[in-house]
Each structure stands twice: as C-alpha cells, then as structure tokens.
Amino acid sequence: MVTTVPVAVAALLAAAGPAAAGTAGSAGAGDPYFPLEGNGGYHVAHYDLALRYDPHARHLDGRAELTARATQRLTRFDLDLKGLKVTGVTVDHVKAAYRRDGQELVITPRTALRKGRTFRVTVDYGGTPEPVTDPDGSRDGWIPTDDGAFVAGEPQGAMTWFPANGHPKDKSSYDFSLTVPEGHTAVANGVYRGRHTAHGRTTFRWRQSEPMAAYLATATVGTFDVERYTTRDGIEVYNAVDPREAAAAAPVLKKLPSVLAWESRLFGPYPFRAAGSIVDHAPGVGYALETQSRPVYDRAPALSTLVHENAHQWFGDSVSLTRWKDIWLNEGFATYAEWLYSEQHGGADAQKTFDELYARPASDGLWAYPPGDPGGPAHLFGTPVYARGAMALHELRRAVGDPAFFRILRAWAAGHRHGHGTTAQFTALAERVSGKNVAGLLHTWLYEPGKPRSA
C-alpha cells in the first residue's frame, strides 16, 4: 500500500522542524521468538554501566552510558528496560523526552539524529530488579539470592538490570563499575581492573573489550572466595566461589586451564583475554550460563558442565546467533564438546553416546521437535536442541571424516570470530571444507520432524 501525504499536511510537517522529518527506530530487532527484544535504527558500540546494589534492600541504582551509531535517520528510538524507574535521559548531554511502553524505553532526542552519526545516551534509573519468567518457566535476569544476586540474561534478562539493545544481533564492548557493601564481591565480564573501598562500600571495575551480546553480560554479587592467576597462554583467570560450594567446586575448577587448552586445540585460539568461573549458591535457579569470558554456575559444576559452558565461549559467545531459532548452533556444539571431551579423556566415545540416544523410541521426547526449528521460545532449551543438535554434528563427522570435521569446527570459529552465524552459513561451510554434499543430511537431522534415519 502506498500512502500519499496531502500537500497541506506536508507543509505542516516541514514546518515542524528537523525532528519531525526523521524516522523512528523499530521497537524490536525482528526475531519471531521475541518480537520486542532488541531495537532498530542504531548499533550500540559500547556500554558503560555504573551500578550500586544493596543486597539487603535488594535495591539497584544505575547509570548507563551507551555510545551508539544511528543506522538510519532517527527522531525516536527504543531501549529494552523492564521495571526499574527511569529518573533522567540525555542524548549527547542534552535532556531528551522519554516514556515507558511495556519493556520499551522510548526516547525522543531534542533534534533528529542523522544516519551515520555517533551519539551518546545516558539513562539514570533505579529500583528493585525483578527477573523475567521465560516461556519455558525458567527465570533469567537479575535473580536475588540470600547474599546478593545471580545475574544471567539468556534469552531476555538483560533488560531487567540495564537499558539495552537486547538482541544478540547487536554486540558491544562493556565497562562495568559495580559498588556493593564491603565484604561482598561483584563479578562481571572480561578483565578485572581493580577495586576501591571507601565508607563501607567496595567498587569493582571490569572491562569486556571484545564484542558481547547483552544476554551474556553479568554483574553477579555475593560473598565469594576469589582466586586469580594467568594461564600459560596468557589468559587472565578470575574465579569467584561461594564458600558453601568451595569444597565441591575446587577439583573441577582446577581443571579449567587444561579444559581451555584442550578446547583451543580443537576449536582454535581462545577468543577472549580473560576466563574464569562464578560459582554461586543459588539452588532456586536450576542452570548455569556461559556469561562471556566467565560462566556463572548456580552450584558447584560437574566437569562436563565446565566443558560445556567454556565451549560456548567459541560457540555462542564469540560466534553469536542472528536469530533464536538457530539456538542449536550454541547448544548442539557445546553438548558435542562434552562428548568429545569424554571420548578423548578415557570416557565413553561419541559413537557410544550417539547410539544410546538413538536407541530411544520414536515416542521419546528427544524426537519431539527438530533442533533447527524448535517451534517457539518454550522449546529453546529442550533436549532436542542439545542432544539431537549434537547428534547432527556426529552424523556430519561420520559423513566427512575426522580431519574434515575438525577443520570445519575451527573454520567456523575463526571465520565468524566476534561476529554472527546462521545454520545456512554453517551448512555451506561444511560443504566447502569437506568437498561433500552434506546439506541433505544436515537438513534431515536439523529440520525434519520425528526420528531421523541414521546413516
């Protein structure tokens, strides 16, 4: 449909000034699973987050400074922010009008932003953050604990604690300044840059230089035992462990350097400057998350979980999704890393694990939906995405042979390093590297309903 603007109305719009002549950024990034996640019209290059949290009162005060670039002419744009009271917004240090619309913070700058312009948005806000309940019934975002907060944002929880362009398509660098009561520790992503204590409060500073999707950011707060060291490869490790989990976590965390070295041999160089673990005591959470450069665990992890979450640093964190439907590119790859680790460290080989899964009857939940098309957000983290996604990779490995298969994994991690990837791109890469037609095989395992026929 084409709409023509009457001459008289056009004259009024022209008279209204440059702000009226622009366009509004969209309220979402276009993902069908989460239509309002992310925003259109701009790219955030950097977040500077200054947070102050009182675990006793569960109150958070924040100032977020976003450095962004307009990808279209903008009279208005949105940020994702759920709950929390906004007390002021500026664009390039000039007060801007704003309003709330559900999870959208709608900002109108004093004058329109031309396409290509770099601008800075500052948002002051505060309140009691509340986690999001996802379609599968789990909670994510800022989750309070008995001594702080477990902060894990997949798939939509970033908006519970800072204003964001929240879809994985928009990746940015981050600086964090986190102030908590003395005796508590606040752990974020990237390189630890020091702390300062004054007047009963300690401020921790962190920097994540490599691009990161908002859902992978963390600012977990608790009473932690801290361990710091540098690996032989020069990776700065920072482990924060709740004392209640320390005894169980110690033997697993001791293996982190060897796990990272093993994964680096298989997948290519580790993608970040820092690594580590946040082991919280959060029995009500029920999961761990691959928060970038420093996974967060709700309890002492098993070795397989440590392998899984750190494999995500390549597959999911460095190489990110362009749409949530492709979640198998994260979870299938990390699950297959567990199989490979077992195979190469005296446990069951990947073929045995595959065979045990494949023996399940067609009525089993493993075959409930295909991993490349889960059907909706309620199924993003179900067994088919993880296990059948890994099975698809094993079938690819069998079809092309080990030398080609491991070249494919390394080429995928290298070719999309700090960027994004799709299933179609992975399929094309697999065919190019192996020289074999594997599109049909991958389509069967990723997209066809029911139990596939094994090769």
Coordinates of N, CA, C and O in Angstrom, one line a residue, residues 185 187 192 206 224-229 231 236-242 249-250 252-257 260 275-279 293-295 297 306 310:
T185 N 31.4 -9.2 46.9 CA 32.2 -9.1 45.7 C 31.2 -9.0 44.5 O 30.2 -9.7 44.5
V187 N 31.1 -9.4 40.4 CA 31.9 -10.0 39.3 C 31.2 -9.8 38.0 O 30.0 -10.1 37.9
Y192 N 39.5 -8.1 35.0 CA 39.4 -7.4 36.3 C 40.4 -6.2 36.3 O 41.5 -6.3 36.0
W206 N 35.5 -3.7 35.8 CA 35.7 -4.7 34.8 C 35.6 -4.1 33.4 O 34.9 -3.2 33.2
F224 N 32.1 -14.1 48.1 CA 32.8 -15.1 47.4 C 34.3 -15.2 47.8 O 34.9 -14.2 48.2
D225 N 34.8 -16.4 47.7 CA 36.3 -16.6 47.8 C 36.8 -16.4 46.4 O 36.3 -16.9 45.4
V226 N 37.9 -15.6 46.2 CA 38.4 -15.2 44.9 C 39.8 -15.8 44.7 O 40.6 -15.8 45.6
E227 N 39.9 -16.4 43.5 CA 41.2 -16.9 43.0 C 41.6 -16.3 41.7 O 40.7 -16.2 40.8
R228 N 42.8 -15.8 41.6 CA 43.3 -15.1 40.4 C 44.6 -15.7 39.9 O 45.5 -16.0 40.8
Y229 N 44.7 -16.0 38.6 CA 46.0 -16.4 38.1 C 46.0 -16.2 36.6 O 45.0 -15.9 36.0
T231 N 47.0 -18.1 32.9 CA 47.4 -19.4 32.3 C 48.7 -19.3 31.5 O 49.2 -18.2 31.2
E236 N 43.9 -14.3 31.6 CA 43.7 -13.9 32.9 C 42.5 -14.6 33.5 O 41.4 -14.4 33.0
V237 N 42.7 -15.4 34.5 CA 41.6 -16.2 35.1 C 41.2 -15.5 36.5 O 42.0 -15.2 37.3
Y238 N 39.9 -15.4 36.6 CA 39.3 -14.9 37.9 C 38.1 -15.8 38.3 O 37.1 -15.9 37.6
N239 N 38.3 -16.6 39.4 CA 37.3 -17.4 39.9 C 36.7 -16.9 41.2 O 37.5 -16.5 42.0
A240 N 35.4 -16.8 41.2 CA 34.7 -16.3 42.4 C 33.8 -17.5 42.9 O 32.9 -17.9 42.1
V241 N 33.9 -18.0 44.1 CA 33.2 -19.1 44.6 C 32.6 -18.9 45.9 O 33.2 -18.4 46.9
D242 N 31.3 -19.2 46.0 CA 30.6 -19.1 47.3 C 31.2 -20.1 48.2 O 31.4 -21.3 47.8
A249 N 33.5 -27.5 44.4 CA 33.9 -26.9 43.1 C 35.4 -27.0 42.9 O 35.9 -27.0 41.7
A250 N 36.2 -27.1 43.9 CA 37.7 -27.0 43.8 C 38.3 -28.0 42.8 O 39.1 -27.6 41.9
V252 N 37.0 -29.4 40.3 CA 36.6 -29.2 38.9 C 37.3 -27.9 38.4 O 37.8 -27.9 37.2
L253 N 37.2 -26.8 39.2 CA 37.8 -25.6 38.7 C 39.3 -25.7 38.5 O 39.9 -25.0 37.6
K254 N 40.0 -26.7 39.2 CA 41.4 -26.9 39.0 C 41.7 -27.3 37.6 O 42.8 -27.1 37.0
K255 N 40.7 -27.9 36.9 CA 40.9 -28.4 35.5 C 40.6 -27.3 34.5 O 40.8 -27.6 33.3
L256 N 40.2 -26.1 34.9 CA 39.9 -25.1 33.9 C 41.0 -24.8 32.9 O 40.8 -24.8 31.7
P257 N 42.2 -24.6 33.3 CA 43.3 -24.3 32.4 C 43.5 -25.5 31.3 O 43.7 -25.2 30.1
L260 N 40.5 -25.4 28.9 CA 40.6 -24.3 27.9 C 41.7 -24.6 26.8 O 41.6 -24.4 25.6
A275 N 39.2 -15.3 31.4 CA 38.4 -16.5 31.6 C 38.1 -16.6 33.1 O 38.5 -15.8 33.9
G276 N 37.4 -17.7 33.5 CA 37.1 -17.9 34.9 C 35.8 -18.5 35.2 O 35.1 -19.0 34.2
S277 N 35.3 -18.4 36.4 CA 34.1 -19.0 36.8 C 33.5 -18.2 38.0 O 34.2 -17.7 38.8
I278 N 32.1 -18.2 38.0 CA 31.4 -17.6 39.1 C 30.5 -18.8 39.6 O 29.6 -19.2 39.0
V279 N 30.9 -19.3 40.8 CA 30.2 -20.4 41.4 C 29.4 -19.9 42.5 O 29.9 -19.6 43.6
S293 N 33.3 -14.9 28.9 CA 34.6 -14.9 29.5 C 34.6 -15.5 30.9 O 35.6 -15.8 31.5
R294 N 33.4 -15.7 31.5 CA 33.3 -16.1 32.9 C 32.0 -16.7 33.2 O 31.1 -16.1 33.7
P295 N 31.8 -18.0 32.9 CA 30.4 -18.6 33.1 C 30.0 -18.5 34.6 O 30.8 -18.6 35.5
Y297 N 27.6 -20.3 37.5 CA 27.0 -21.6 37.9 C 26.2 -21.4 39.1 O 26.6 -20.7 40.1
L306 N 31.5 -27.7 33.1 CA 32.6 -26.8 32.9 C 33.0 -26.8 31.4 O 33.2 -25.8 30.8
N310 N 32.3 -23.6 28.8 CA 33.5 -23.0 28.2 C 33.6 -23.2 26.7 O 34.1 -22.4 26.0

